[in-house]
XYZ file of C-alpha atoms in Angstrom:
270
model
C -27.973 197.042 -133.938
C -28.845 195.619 -130.510
C -26.111 193.701 -128.736
C -25.850 192.000 -125.348
C -22.573 191.419 -123.527
C -22.675 189.018 -120.578
C -20.845 189.497 -117.274
C -20.645 187.642 -113.982
C -20.558 189.883 -110.937
C -19.537 189.498 -107.280
C -18.167 185.971 -107.802
C -16.410 184.367 -104.832
C -14.548 181.959 -107.139
C -13.065 182.449 -110.631
C -16.082 180.744 -112.223
C -18.945 182.136 -110.140
C -20.890 185.391 -110.162
C -24.389 186.700 -110.746
C -25.240 187.034 -114.434
C -26.060 190.425 -115.952
C -26.514 191.321 -119.613
C -25.390 194.735 -120.855
C -27.638 195.800 -123.747
C -26.219 198.462 -126.051
C -26.144 199.799 -129.568
C -28.150 202.320 -131.593
C -31.171 200.025 -131.780
C -31.164 199.601 -127.995
C -31.401 203.373 -127.527
C -34.461 203.504 -129.764
C -36.475 201.010 -127.722
C -39.232 202.176 -125.383
C -39.886 200.809 -121.900
C -42.371 198.157 -123.081
C -39.991 196.989 -125.811
C -37.076 196.817 -123.400
C -39.170 194.844 -120.938
C -40.183 192.397 -123.656
C -36.560 191.995 -124.713
C -35.420 191.356 -121.125
C -38.207 188.805 -120.733
C -37.048 186.987 -123.868
C -33.468 186.765 -122.568
C -34.467 185.243 -119.188
C -31.377 186.552 -117.387
C -31.527 187.686 -113.739
C -30.931 191.279 -114.900
C -30.476 193.311 -118.070
C -29.189 196.879 -118.188
C -29.614 199.169 -121.187
C -26.782 201.667 -121.586
C -27.936 205.071 -122.823
C -25.959 208.330 -123.237
C -25.151 210.265 -120.076
C -27.142 213.334 -119.092
C -24.298 215.445 -117.650
C -20.873 215.806 -119.287
C -19.128 213.929 -116.445
C -21.592 211.017 -116.519
C -20.484 208.262 -118.882
C -23.956 206.763 -119.316
C -27.530 206.447 -118.100
C -28.502 202.946 -116.949
C -31.986 201.448 -117.351
C -32.547 198.139 -115.494
C -34.919 195.278 -116.277
C -35.680 191.915 -114.721
C -37.773 189.482 -116.784
C -40.899 190.462 -114.847
C -40.329 194.135 -114.034
C -38.307 197.299 -114.486
C -36.080 198.229 -111.540
C -34.979 201.560 -110.135
C -31.477 200.267 -109.367
C -29.622 196.976 -109.769
C -26.046 197.036 -108.505
C -24.802 193.830 -110.084
C -26.082 195.099 -113.451
C -24.447 198.467 -112.676
C -21.204 196.623 -111.999
C -21.501 194.876 -115.372
C -22.246 198.172 -117.137
C -19.272 199.869 -115.486
C -16.985 197.008 -116.554
C -18.345 197.196 -120.110
C -17.820 200.977 -120.222
C -14.251 200.504 -118.984
C -13.669 198.111 -121.866
C -15.237 200.522 -124.353
C -13.568 203.713 -123.143
C -10.295 202.390 -121.727
C -11.031 203.761 -118.259
C -13.551 203.325 -115.485
C -16.248 206.028 -115.402
C -16.347 208.180 -112.278
C -20.102 208.754 -112.426
C -23.216 207.163 -113.912
C -26.909 207.946 -113.636
C -29.908 205.669 -113.396
C -32.947 206.167 -115.619
C -34.786 207.307 -112.491
C -32.250 210.096 -111.897
C -30.080 208.643 -109.117
C -26.416 209.587 -109.511
C -23.898 206.811 -108.904
C -20.302 207.639 -107.951
C -17.660 205.014 -108.738
C -14.069 204.218 -107.948
C -11.753 201.227 -108.236
C -9.806 199.689 -105.343
C -7.758 196.471 -105.357
C -9.386 195.342 -108.601
C -12.939 195.852 -107.341
C -15.384 198.442 -108.667
C -17.061 200.362 -105.838
C -20.339 202.301 -105.869
C -20.879 205.021 -103.265
C -24.520 205.267 -102.202
C -26.687 207.185 -99.764
C -29.774 206.042 -97.867
C -33.036 206.716 -99.687
C -36.450 207.174 -98.044
C -38.913 204.270 -98.031
C -42.580 205.211 -97.726
C -43.955 201.687 -97.262
C -44.617 199.905 -93.985
C -43.266 196.425 -93.297
C -45.835 193.606 -93.409
C -46.896 191.752 -90.289
C -44.884 188.912 -88.821
C -47.762 186.521 -89.418
C -47.946 187.435 -93.102
C -44.210 187.033 -93.513
C -44.152 183.623 -91.828
C -46.958 182.450 -94.110
C -45.342 183.780 -97.286
C -41.881 182.462 -96.400
C -43.354 179.133 -95.236
C -41.480 179.186 -91.946
C -42.498 179.428 -88.266
C -42.961 182.961 -86.984
C -40.428 182.143 -84.250
C -37.773 181.655 -86.944
C -37.913 185.400 -87.703
C -35.668 186.715 -84.935
C -35.988 190.486 -85.355
C -38.639 192.887 -86.563
C -38.816 193.011 -90.382
C -37.373 196.248 -91.706
C -37.342 198.330 -94.869
C -34.229 200.084 -96.166
C -33.007 201.437 -99.474
C -29.933 202.755 -101.247
C -32.017 203.303 -104.379
C -34.033 200.076 -104.591
C -36.139 199.405 -101.460
C -35.766 195.988 -99.841
C -37.744 194.179 -97.157
C -35.132 192.756 -94.759
C -35.991 189.648 -92.741
C -33.556 188.106 -90.251
C -33.824 184.360 -89.673
C -32.554 182.130 -86.893
C -30.152 179.871 -88.827
C -28.390 179.240 -92.109
C -30.217 175.914 -92.359
C -33.554 177.724 -92.167
C -32.414 180.144 -94.856
C -31.476 177.291 -97.209
C -34.811 175.536 -96.682
C -37.053 178.488 -97.538
C -39.525 177.925 -100.382
C -41.395 181.239 -100.409
C -44.510 182.209 -102.302
C -42.796 184.370 -104.912
C -46.024 185.538 -106.521
C -47.375 186.931 -103.226
C -44.074 188.662 -102.508
C -44.178 190.255 -105.972
C -47.773 191.407 -105.553
C -47.052 192.923 -102.138
C -43.871 194.544 -103.465
C -45.690 196.140 -106.391
C -48.334 197.579 -104.075
C -45.775 198.779 -101.506
C -43.140 200.016 -103.958
C -40.580 197.546 -102.589
C -38.327 195.419 -104.801
C -38.472 192.049 -103.130
C -37.722 190.382 -99.827
C -34.184 189.743 -98.619
C -33.888 187.013 -95.974
C -30.597 186.872 -94.103
C -28.807 185.285 -91.168
C -25.814 186.404 -89.107
C -22.957 183.872 -89.429
C -20.288 185.715 -87.411
C -19.355 189.240 -86.436
C -19.681 191.249 -89.635
C -20.401 188.173 -91.787
C -23.906 187.467 -93.081
C -25.573 185.129 -95.549
C -28.683 185.976 -97.533
C -31.173 185.077 -100.242
C -33.109 187.501 -102.429
C -36.736 186.795 -103.352
C -37.699 189.113 -106.166
C -38.092 187.096 -109.363
C -41.242 185.129 -110.104
C -39.236 182.173 -111.438
C -37.262 180.296 -108.729
C -34.657 179.396 -111.352
C -33.761 183.098 -111.652
C -33.010 183.609 -107.940
C -30.146 186.082 -107.647
C -26.741 184.745 -106.648
C -25.758 188.255 -105.505
C -27.863 191.309 -104.706
C -25.865 194.493 -104.325
C -28.804 196.711 -103.405
C -29.646 194.288 -100.576
C -26.076 194.430 -99.255
C -26.294 198.224 -99.284
C -29.723 198.259 -97.628
C -28.639 195.804 -94.922
C -25.492 197.799 -94.174
C -27.502 201.013 -93.899
C -30.112 199.358 -91.687
C -27.573 197.747 -89.345
C -25.329 200.841 -89.472
C -22.211 198.767 -89.936
C -19.805 197.448 -92.532
C -20.346 193.839 -93.498
C -19.498 190.957 -95.790
C -22.419 189.148 -97.352
C -22.367 185.634 -98.805
C -25.031 184.622 -101.287
C -25.632 182.022 -103.975
C -24.167 179.018 -102.138
C -27.387 177.044 -102.391
C -27.481 177.783 -106.121
C -23.989 176.394 -106.691
C -22.887 179.936 -107.555
C -21.066 181.353 -104.504
C -20.831 185.137 -104.398
C -19.460 187.658 -101.936
C -20.413 191.285 -101.491
C -18.665 193.847 -99.301
C -20.446 196.881 -97.902
C -18.466 199.610 -96.125
C -20.575 201.893 -93.920
C -19.025 205.293 -93.103
C -21.758 206.763 -90.912
C -23.270 208.775 -93.752
C -23.494 206.322 -96.636
C -22.304 202.963 -97.876
C -19.884 201.721 -100.531
C -20.687 198.406 -102.198
C -18.597 196.712 -104.803
C -16.875 193.659 -106.117
C -15.216 192.062 -109.085
C -16.745 191.506 -112.489
C -15.668 189.367 -115.426
C -16.855 188.990 -118.975
C -18.456 185.622 -119.712
C -16.190 185.087 -122.710
C -13.311 184.703 -120.275
C -11.918 188.198 -120.525
C -11.360 189.896 -117.173
C -13.515 192.942 -116.676
């Protein structure tokens, strides 16, 4: 039997949070990559995660992530949902998980939030030109106030700093071109962000082909931005979608911890 449990992750209010579906059951484990991708496409959620048995004895599960248009190496809000679901199933939070690609995720809980401890991962791609970015984002080149950068804690992101929150809200990017470039470069989308105050940032993630599926919270982007800036930060996202989210990233000089709260859609706290 294949089942999906829905969770909202990183919500800044009791009713907000980015949607993730946890797919589980014996039938789920029997599905191949193409079948899982087709199932995720049919559900039209920002992210689906299939929960498979763990590889090592201390790993509670292996997580396999899918967006409607593509498989992903790592999705932290879906990982957060999976960890909350496993806590419900097992009566305790797992201390370690593994991604289908082999990345080990260490977890802990602090003040009601589930935290993932991550290390920087290499990115082989080169950032696109400023002119290309301005064209794809449909904004003046002068609005991009620092050199575009690439960083990864398991899912590479193109990081683009803009000059104002108003500019960020107004972006209407060419999502298809971003997806094509990302597939060629091995990068999972473009994350545009702006500095609001010391340690406080706001961002938008452009990864999905459908604008209606824009992420309200992107944990891998918070981790990548923290690693790139070499600092701890708070990241706001989803305000323009009417779904305000908040992500915290704690940089310790060697890695980054990203986490937040997660609740089951049926109203149960997770």
